[in-house]
CSV table of C-alpha atoms in Angstrom, one decimal:
chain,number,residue,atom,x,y,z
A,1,UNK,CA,-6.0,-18.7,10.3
A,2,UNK,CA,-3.6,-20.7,12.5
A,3,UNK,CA,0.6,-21.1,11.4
A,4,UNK,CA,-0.9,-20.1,7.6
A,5,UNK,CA,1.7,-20.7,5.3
A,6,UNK,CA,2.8,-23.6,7.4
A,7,UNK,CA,-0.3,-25.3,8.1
A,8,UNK,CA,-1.1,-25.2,4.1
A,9,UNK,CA,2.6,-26.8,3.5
A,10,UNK,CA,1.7,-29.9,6.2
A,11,UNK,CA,-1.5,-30.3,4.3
A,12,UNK,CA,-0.2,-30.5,1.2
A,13,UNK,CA,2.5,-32.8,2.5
A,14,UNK,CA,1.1,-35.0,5.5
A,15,UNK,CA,4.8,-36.1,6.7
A,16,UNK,CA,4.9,-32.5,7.6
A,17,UNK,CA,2.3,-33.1,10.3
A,18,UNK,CA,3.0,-33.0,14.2
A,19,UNK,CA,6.7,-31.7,12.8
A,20,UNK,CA,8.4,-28.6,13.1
A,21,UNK,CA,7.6,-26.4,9.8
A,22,UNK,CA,9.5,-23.2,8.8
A,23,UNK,CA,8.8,-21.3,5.9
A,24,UNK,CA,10.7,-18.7,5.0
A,25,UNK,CA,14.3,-17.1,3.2
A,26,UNK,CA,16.6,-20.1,3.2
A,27,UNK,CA,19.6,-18.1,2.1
A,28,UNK,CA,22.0,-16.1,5.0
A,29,UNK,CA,19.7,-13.4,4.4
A,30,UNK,CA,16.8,-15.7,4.9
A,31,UNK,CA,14.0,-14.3,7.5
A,32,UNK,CA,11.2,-16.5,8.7
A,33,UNK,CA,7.7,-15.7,7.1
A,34,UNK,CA,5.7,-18.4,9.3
A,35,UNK,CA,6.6,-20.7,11.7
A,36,UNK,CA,4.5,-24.2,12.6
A,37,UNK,CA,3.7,-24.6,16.1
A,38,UNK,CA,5.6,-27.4,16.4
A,39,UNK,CA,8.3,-24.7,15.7
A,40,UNK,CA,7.0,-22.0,18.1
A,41,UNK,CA,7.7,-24.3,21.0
A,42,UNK,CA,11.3,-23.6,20.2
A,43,UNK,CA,11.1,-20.2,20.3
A,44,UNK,CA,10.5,-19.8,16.6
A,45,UNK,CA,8.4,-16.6,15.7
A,46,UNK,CA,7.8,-14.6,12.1
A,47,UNK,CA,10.4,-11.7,11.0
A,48,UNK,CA,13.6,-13.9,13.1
A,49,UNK,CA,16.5,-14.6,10.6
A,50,UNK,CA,16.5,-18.3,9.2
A,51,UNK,CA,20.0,-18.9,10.3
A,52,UNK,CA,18.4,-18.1,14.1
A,53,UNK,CA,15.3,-20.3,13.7
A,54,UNK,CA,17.2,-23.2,12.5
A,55,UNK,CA,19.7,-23.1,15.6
A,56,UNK,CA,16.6,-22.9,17.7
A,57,UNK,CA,15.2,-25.9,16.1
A,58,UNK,CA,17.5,-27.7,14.0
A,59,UNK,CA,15.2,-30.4,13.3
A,60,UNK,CA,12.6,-28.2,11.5
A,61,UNK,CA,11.9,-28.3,7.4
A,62,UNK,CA,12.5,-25.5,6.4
A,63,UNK,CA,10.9,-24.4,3.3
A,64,UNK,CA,10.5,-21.4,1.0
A,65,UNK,CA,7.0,-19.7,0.3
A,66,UNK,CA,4.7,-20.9,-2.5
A,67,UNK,CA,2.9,-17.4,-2.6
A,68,UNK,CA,0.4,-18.4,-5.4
A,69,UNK,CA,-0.5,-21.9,-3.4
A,70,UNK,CA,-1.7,-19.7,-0.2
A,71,UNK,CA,-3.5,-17.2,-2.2
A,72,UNK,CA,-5.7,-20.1,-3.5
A,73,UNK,CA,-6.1,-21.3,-0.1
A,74,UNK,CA,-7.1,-18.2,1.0
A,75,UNK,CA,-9.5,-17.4,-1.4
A,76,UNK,CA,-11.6,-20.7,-0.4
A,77,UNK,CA,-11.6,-19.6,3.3
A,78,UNK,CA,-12.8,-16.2,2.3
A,79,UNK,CA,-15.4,-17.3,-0.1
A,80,UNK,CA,-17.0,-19.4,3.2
A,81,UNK,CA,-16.7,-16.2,5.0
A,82,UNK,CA,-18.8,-14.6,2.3
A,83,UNK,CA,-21.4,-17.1,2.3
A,84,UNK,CA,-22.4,-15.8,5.9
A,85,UNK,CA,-21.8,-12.0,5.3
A,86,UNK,CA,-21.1,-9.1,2.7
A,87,UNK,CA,-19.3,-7.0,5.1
A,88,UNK,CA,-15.8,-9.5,4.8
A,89,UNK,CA,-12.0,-6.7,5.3
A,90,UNK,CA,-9.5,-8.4,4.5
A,91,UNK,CA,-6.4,-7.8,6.7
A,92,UNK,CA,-4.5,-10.3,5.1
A,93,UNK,CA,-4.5,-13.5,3.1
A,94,UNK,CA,-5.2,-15.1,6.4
A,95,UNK,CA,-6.8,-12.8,8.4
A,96,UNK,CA,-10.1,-10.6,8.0
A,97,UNK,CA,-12.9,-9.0,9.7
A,98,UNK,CA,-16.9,-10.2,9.5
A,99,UNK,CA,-19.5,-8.2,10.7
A,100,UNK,CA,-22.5,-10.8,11.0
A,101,UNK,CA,-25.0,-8.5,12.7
A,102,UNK,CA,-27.8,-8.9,9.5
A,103,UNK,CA,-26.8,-12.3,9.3
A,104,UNK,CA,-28.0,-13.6,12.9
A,105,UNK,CA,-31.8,-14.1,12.0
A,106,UNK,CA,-30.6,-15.9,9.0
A,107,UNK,CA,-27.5,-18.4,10.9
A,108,UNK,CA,-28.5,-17.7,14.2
A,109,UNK,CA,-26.7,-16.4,17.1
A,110,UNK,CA,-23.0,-15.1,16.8
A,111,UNK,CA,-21.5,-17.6,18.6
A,112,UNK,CA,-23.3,-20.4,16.4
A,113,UNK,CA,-22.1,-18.6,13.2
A,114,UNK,CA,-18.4,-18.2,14.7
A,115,UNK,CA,-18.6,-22.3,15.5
A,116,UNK,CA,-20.0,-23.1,11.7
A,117,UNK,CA,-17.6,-20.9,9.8
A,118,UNK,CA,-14.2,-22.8,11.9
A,119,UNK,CA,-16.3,-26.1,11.1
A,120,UNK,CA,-16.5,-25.6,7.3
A,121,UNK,CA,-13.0,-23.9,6.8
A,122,UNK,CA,-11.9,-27.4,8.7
A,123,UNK,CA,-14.2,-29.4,6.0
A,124,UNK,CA,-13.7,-27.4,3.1
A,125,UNK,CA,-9.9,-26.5,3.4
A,126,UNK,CA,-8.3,-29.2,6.0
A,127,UNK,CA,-7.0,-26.0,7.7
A,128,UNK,CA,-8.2,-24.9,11.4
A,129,UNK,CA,-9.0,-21.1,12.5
A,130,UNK,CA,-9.1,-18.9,16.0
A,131,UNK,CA,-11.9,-16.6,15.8
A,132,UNK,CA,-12.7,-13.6,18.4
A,133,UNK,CA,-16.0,-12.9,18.7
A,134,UNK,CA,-16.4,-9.4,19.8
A,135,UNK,CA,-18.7,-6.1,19.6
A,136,UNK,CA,-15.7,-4.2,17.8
A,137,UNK,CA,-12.7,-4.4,15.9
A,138,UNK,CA,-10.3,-4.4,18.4
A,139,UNK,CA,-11.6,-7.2,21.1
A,140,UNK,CA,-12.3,-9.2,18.7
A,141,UNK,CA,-8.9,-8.9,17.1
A,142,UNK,CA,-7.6,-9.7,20.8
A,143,UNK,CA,-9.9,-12.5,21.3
A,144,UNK,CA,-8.8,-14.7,17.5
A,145,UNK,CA,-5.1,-14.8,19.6
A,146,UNK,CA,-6.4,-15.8,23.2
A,147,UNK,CA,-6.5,-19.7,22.2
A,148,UNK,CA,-4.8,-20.7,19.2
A,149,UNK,CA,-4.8,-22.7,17.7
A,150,UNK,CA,-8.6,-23.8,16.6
A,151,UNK,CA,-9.9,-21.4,19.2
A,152,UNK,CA,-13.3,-19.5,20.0
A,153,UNK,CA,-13.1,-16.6,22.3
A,154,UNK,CA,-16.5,-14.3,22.8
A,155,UNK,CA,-15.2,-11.2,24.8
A,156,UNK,CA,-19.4,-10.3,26.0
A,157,UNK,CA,-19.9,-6.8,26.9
A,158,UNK,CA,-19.6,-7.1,30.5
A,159,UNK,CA,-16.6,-9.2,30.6
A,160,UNK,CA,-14.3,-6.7,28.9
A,161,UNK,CA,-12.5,-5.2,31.9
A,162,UNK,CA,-11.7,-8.7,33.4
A,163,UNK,CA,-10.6,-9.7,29.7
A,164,UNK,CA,-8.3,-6.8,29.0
A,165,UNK,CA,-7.0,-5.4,32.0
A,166,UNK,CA,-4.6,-8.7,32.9
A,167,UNK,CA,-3.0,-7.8,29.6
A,168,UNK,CA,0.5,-6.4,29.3
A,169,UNK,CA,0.3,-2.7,27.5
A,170,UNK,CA,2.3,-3.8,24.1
A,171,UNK,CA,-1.3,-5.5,23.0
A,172,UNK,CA,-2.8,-2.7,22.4
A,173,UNK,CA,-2.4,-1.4,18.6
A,174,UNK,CA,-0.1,1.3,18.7
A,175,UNK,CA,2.5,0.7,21.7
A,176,UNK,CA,5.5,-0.2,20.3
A,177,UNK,CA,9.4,-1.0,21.4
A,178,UNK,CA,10.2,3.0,21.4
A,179,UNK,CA,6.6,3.6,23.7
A,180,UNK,CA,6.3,0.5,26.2
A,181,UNK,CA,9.5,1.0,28.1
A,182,UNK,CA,8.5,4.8,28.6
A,183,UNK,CA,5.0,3.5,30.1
A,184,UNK,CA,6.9,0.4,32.3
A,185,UNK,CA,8.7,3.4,33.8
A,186,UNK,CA,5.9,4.7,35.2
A,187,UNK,CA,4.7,1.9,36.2
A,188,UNK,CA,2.3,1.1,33.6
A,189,UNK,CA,2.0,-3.0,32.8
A,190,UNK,CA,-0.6,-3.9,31.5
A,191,UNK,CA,-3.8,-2.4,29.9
A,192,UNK,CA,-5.8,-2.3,32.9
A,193,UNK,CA,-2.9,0.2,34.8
A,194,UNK,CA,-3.0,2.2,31.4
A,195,UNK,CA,-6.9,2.4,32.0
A,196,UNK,CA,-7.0,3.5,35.2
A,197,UNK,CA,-4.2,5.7,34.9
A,198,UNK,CA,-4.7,9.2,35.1
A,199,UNK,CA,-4.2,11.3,31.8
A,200,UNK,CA,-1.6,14.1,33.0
A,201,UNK,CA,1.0,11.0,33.5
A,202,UNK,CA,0.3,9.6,30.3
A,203,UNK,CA,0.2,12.9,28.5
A,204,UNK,CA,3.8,13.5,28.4
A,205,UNK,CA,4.8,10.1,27.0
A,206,UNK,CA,1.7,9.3,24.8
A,207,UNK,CA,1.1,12.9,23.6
A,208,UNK,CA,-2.3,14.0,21.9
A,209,UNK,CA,-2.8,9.7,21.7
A,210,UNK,CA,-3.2,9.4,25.2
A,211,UNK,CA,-7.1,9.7,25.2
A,212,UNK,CA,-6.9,7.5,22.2
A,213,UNK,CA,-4.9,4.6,23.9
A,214,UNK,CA,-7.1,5.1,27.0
A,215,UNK,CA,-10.4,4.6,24.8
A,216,UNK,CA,-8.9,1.0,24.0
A,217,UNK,CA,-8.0,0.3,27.0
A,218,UNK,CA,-11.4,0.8,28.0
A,219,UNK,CA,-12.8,-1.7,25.2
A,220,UNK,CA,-13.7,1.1,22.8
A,221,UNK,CA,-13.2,0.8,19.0
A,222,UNK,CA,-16.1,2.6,17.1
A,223,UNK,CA,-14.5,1.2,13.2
A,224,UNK,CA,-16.8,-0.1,10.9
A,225,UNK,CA,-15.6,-3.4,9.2
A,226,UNK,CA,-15.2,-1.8,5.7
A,227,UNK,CA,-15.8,-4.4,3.0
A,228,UNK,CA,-13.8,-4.8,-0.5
A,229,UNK,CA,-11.3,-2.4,-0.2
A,230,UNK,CA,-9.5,-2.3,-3.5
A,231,UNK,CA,-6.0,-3.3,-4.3
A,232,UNK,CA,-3.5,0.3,-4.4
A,233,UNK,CA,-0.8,-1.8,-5.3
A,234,UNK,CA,1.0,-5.6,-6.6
A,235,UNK,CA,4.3,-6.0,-5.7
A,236,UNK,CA,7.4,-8.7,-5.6
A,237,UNK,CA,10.2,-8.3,-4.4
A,238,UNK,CA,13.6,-10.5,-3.0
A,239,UNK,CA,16.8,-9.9,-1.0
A,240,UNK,CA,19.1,-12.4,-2.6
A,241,UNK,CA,21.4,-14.8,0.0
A,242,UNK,CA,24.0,-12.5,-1.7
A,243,UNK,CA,24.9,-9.3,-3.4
A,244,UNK,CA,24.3,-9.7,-7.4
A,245,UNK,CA,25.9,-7.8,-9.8
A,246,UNK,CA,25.3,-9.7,-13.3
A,247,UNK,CA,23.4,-8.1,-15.6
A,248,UNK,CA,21.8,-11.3,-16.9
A,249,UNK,CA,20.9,-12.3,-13.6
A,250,UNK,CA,19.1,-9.3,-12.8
A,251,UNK,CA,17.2,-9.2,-15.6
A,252,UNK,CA,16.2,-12.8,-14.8
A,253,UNK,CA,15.0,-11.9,-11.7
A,254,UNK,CA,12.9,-8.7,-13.0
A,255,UNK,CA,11.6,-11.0,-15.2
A,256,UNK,CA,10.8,-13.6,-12.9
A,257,UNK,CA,8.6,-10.9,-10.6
A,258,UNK,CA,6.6,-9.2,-13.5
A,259,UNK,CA,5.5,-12.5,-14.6
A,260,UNK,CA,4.3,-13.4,-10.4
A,261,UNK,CA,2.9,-10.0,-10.3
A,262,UNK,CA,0.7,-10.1,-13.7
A,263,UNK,CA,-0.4,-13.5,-13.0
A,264,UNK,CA,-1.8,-11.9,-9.6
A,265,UNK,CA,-3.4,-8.8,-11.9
A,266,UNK,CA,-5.2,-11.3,-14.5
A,267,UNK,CA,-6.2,-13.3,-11.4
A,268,UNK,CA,-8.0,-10.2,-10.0
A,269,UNK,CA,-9.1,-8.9,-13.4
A,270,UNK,CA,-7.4,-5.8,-12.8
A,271,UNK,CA,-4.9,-3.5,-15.2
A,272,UNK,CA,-1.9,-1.5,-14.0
A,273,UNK,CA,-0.9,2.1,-15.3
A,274,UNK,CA,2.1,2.4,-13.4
A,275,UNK,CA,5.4,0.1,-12.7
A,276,UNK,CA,7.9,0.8,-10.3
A,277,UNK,CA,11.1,-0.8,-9.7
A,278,UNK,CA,13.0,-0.8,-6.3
A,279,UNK,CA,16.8,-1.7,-6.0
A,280,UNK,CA,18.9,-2.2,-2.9
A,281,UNK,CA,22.7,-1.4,-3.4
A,282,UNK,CA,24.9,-3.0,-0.8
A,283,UNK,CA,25.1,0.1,0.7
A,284,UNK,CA,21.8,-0.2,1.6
A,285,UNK,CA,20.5,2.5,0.1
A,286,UNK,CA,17.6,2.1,-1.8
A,287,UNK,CA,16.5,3.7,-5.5
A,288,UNK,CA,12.7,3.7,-7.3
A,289,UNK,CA,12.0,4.3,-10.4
A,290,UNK,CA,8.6,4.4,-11.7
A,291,UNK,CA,6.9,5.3,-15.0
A,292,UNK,CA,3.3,5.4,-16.3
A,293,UNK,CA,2.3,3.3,-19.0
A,294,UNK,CA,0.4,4.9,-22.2
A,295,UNK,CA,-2.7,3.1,-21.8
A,296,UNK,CA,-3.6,-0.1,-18.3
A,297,UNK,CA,-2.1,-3.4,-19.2
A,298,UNK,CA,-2.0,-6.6,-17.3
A,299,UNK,CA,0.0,-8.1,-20.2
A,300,UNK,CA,3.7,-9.6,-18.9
A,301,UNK,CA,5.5,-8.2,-21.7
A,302,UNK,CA,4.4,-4.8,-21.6
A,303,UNK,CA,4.7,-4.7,-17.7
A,304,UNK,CA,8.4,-5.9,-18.6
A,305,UNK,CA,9.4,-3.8,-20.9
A,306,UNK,CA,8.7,-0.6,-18.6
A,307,UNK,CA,10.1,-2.1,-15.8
A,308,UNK,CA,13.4,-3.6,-18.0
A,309,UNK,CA,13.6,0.1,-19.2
A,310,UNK,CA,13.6,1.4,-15.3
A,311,UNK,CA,16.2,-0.6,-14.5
A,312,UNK,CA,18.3,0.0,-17.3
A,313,UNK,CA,18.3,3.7,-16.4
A,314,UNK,CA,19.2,3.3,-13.0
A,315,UNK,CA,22.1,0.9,-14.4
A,316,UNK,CA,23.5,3.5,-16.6
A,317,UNK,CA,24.9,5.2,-13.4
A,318,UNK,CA,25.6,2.2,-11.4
A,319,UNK,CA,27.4,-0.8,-13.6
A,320,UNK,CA,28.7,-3.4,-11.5
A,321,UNK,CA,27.4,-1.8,-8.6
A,322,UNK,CA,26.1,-5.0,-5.7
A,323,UNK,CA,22.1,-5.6,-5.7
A,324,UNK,CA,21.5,-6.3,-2.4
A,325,UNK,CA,17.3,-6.5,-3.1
A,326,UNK,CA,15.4,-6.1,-6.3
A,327,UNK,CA,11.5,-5.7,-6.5
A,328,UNK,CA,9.0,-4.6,-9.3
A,329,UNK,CA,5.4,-3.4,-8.6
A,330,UNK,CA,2.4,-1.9,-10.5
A,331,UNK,CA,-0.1,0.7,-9.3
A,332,UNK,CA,-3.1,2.5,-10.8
A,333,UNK,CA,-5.2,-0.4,-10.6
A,334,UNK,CA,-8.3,-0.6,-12.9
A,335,UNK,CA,-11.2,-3.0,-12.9
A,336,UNK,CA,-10.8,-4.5,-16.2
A,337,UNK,CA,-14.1,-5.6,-16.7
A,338,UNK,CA,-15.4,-1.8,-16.1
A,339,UNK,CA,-12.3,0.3,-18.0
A,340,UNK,CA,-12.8,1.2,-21.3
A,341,UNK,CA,-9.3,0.4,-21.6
A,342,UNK,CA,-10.6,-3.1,-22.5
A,343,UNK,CA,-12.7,-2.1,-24.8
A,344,UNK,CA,-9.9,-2.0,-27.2
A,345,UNK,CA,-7.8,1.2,-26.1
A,346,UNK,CA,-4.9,-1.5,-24.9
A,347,UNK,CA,-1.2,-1.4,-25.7
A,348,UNK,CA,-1.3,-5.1,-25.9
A,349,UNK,CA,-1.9,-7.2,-28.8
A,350,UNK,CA,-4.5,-9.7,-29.0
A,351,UNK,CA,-1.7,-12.5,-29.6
A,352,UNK,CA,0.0,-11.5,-26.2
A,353,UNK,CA,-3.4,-11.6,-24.5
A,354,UNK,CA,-4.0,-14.8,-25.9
A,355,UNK,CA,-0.6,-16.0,-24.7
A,356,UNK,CA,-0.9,-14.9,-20.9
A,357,UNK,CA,-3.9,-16.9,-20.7
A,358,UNK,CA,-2.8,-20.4,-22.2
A,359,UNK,CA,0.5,-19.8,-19.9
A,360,UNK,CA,-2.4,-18.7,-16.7
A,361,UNK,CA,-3.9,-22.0,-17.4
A,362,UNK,CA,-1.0,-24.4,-17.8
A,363,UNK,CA,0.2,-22.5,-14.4
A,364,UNK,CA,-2.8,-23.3,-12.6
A,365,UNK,CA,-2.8,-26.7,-13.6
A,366,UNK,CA,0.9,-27.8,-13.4
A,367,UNK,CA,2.6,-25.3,-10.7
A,368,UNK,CA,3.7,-21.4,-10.9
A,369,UNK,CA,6.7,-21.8,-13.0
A,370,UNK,CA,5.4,-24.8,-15.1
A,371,UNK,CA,5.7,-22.2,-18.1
A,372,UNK,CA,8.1,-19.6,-18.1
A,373,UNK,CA,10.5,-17.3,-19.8
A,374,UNK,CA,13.5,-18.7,-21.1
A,375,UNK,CA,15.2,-15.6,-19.2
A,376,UNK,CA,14.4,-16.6,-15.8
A,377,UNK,CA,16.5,-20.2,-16.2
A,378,UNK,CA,19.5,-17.9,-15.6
A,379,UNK,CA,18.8,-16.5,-11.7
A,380,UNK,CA,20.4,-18.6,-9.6
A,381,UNK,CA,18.6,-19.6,-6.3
């Protein structure tokens, strides 16, 4: 998907259109999650600090994330790409792999499919996409960021070479900031140098990956696209704009995330045995604590109670000690529909079920926080 988060705020809002659109962290801490394209012209990219995106381009909105309004976005675009194919990986709520090869008899050729799915995700969503259209993983990976946005690039088997070798080496998964300088000092560019080059040069700086990096360069990728993988993990987190030491504020916060990251486990009809809770001091060092529930829940106030109890702990030995960034997760993720934990071996109680749902509902309907705890009215933004 092109600008995600961005292109999902100017379609919500259409005086947002043909403007500059940050979303991100607006405190001094703030980091940029996405960046228009409109904004990209100005040198705006993902992972910069606000403060630096909105010197670069003062005249963008800047917004903060609506995490629950892209999810829903996303699951419409990946409900089209299921209509064509089973074999759907996510990478990302706005990324994924498709491996059409049983569907061509039914949609045609690939290049047909790749046109229909970018014309119904336009229809359906009002958003645009860039596919690659590859025969593996990695060109075609390559190909969705040769023409954004709203492109199509097919990389064809005999066009590899002239499509990869004009690259510059950091493309290729794997070469980072520590490994591209070493490879620039021997000389080594772009992708087609890497290929060519010959493997007792690269052996020194790439080590037992050499032969790996050179298979990429050559086109290779032999990866299946693995459907469905299962969720390991939820998790919420935030670095406040500054250090918080309030106990009441904290616990706001805590409360705030378990009630995100249970709406996101009855969404997927999941149940979580463990919860973790990670705290940044302002030393930046960082402390988890995590503990096992007695039976799965997805219940808020269950999840809350563990996680309010792990953070107590670690209070115990740190009063008044600056929190810098506070998360809360679960893990052991169970099907709900197939654990027998539903069956009735649940810590929570048919009232609190009951409740998560009506506030689920009113949720959907009205916005994320339209129903809340009474707690999370005292975190300050």
């Amino acid at each position: 998907m092109d600008a995600f988060y961005a292109s999902v705020e100017s379609l919500d809002d259409p005086s947002l259109r043909g403007s500059p659109v940050i979303v991100g962290g607006l405190g001094p801490r703030g980091v940029v999650a996405a960046a228009s394209y409109e904004a990209r012209a100005f040198g705006v990219h993902s992972a910069m600090p606000m403060s630096q995106a909105r010197r670069r381009c003062p005249r963008a909105a800047c917004l903060r994330p609506r995490m629950e309004r892209y999810r829903k976005k996303s699951a419409e675009v990946f409900q089209i790409f299921r209509s064509f194919t089973p074999l759907v990986e996510g990478l990302s709520l706005d990324e994924a792999f498709l491996d059409v090869t049983a569907s061509l008899r039914l949609f045609g050729g690939s290049r047909e499919i790749a046109a229909e799915i970018k014309e119904r995700i336009q229809a359906e969503t009002g958003l645009t996409a860039s596919v690659g259209l590859a025969h593996n993983k990695f060109l075609a990976k390559l190909a969705s960021d040769a023409q954004k946005p709203d492109g199509l690039v097919e990389v064809e088997p005999g066009r590899v070479h002239a499509f990869l070798d004009p690259m510059p080496i950091a493309r290729l998964w794997g070469i980072g900031r520590r490994t591209e300088p070493k490879l620039k000092a021997l000389g080594i560019l772009t992708i087609g140098q890497l290929r060519r080059a010959d493997g007792s040069v690269l052996q020194p700086v790439l080590g037992k990956r050499s032969e790996h990096f050179q298979r990429l360069a050559q086109g290779d990728d032999d990866r299946d696209v693995v459907p469905g993988r299962p969720d390991k993990s939820i998790s919420h987190e935030v670095t406040f704009d500054t250090d918080r030491s309030a106990r009441a504020e904290l616990l706001a916060e805590l409360q705030r995330q378990t009630e995100a990251v249970a709406r996101r486990l009855r969404a997927r009809r999941l149940l979580a045995r463990t919860v973790t809770v990670k705290i940044r001091d302002h030393r930046f060092r960082t402390i988890t604590r995590s503990r096992s529930l007695r039976a799965c829940s997805d219940n808020t106030n269950t999840l809350y109670r563990m996680a309010r109890a792990l953070f107590e702990r670690w209070r115990e030995s740190h009063r008044n000690t600056p929190v810098r960034l506070l998360g809360m997760g679960v893990s052991g993720l169970e099907d709900a529909e197939k654990s027998a934990y539903e069956q009735g071996n649940r810590l929570d109680s048919s009232s609190e079920q009951s409740l998560d749902r009506v506030a689920d509902d009113i949720n959907r309907r009205f916005g994320d926080d339209a129903l809340t705890h009474a707690q999370t009215l005292r975190r300050k933004d």
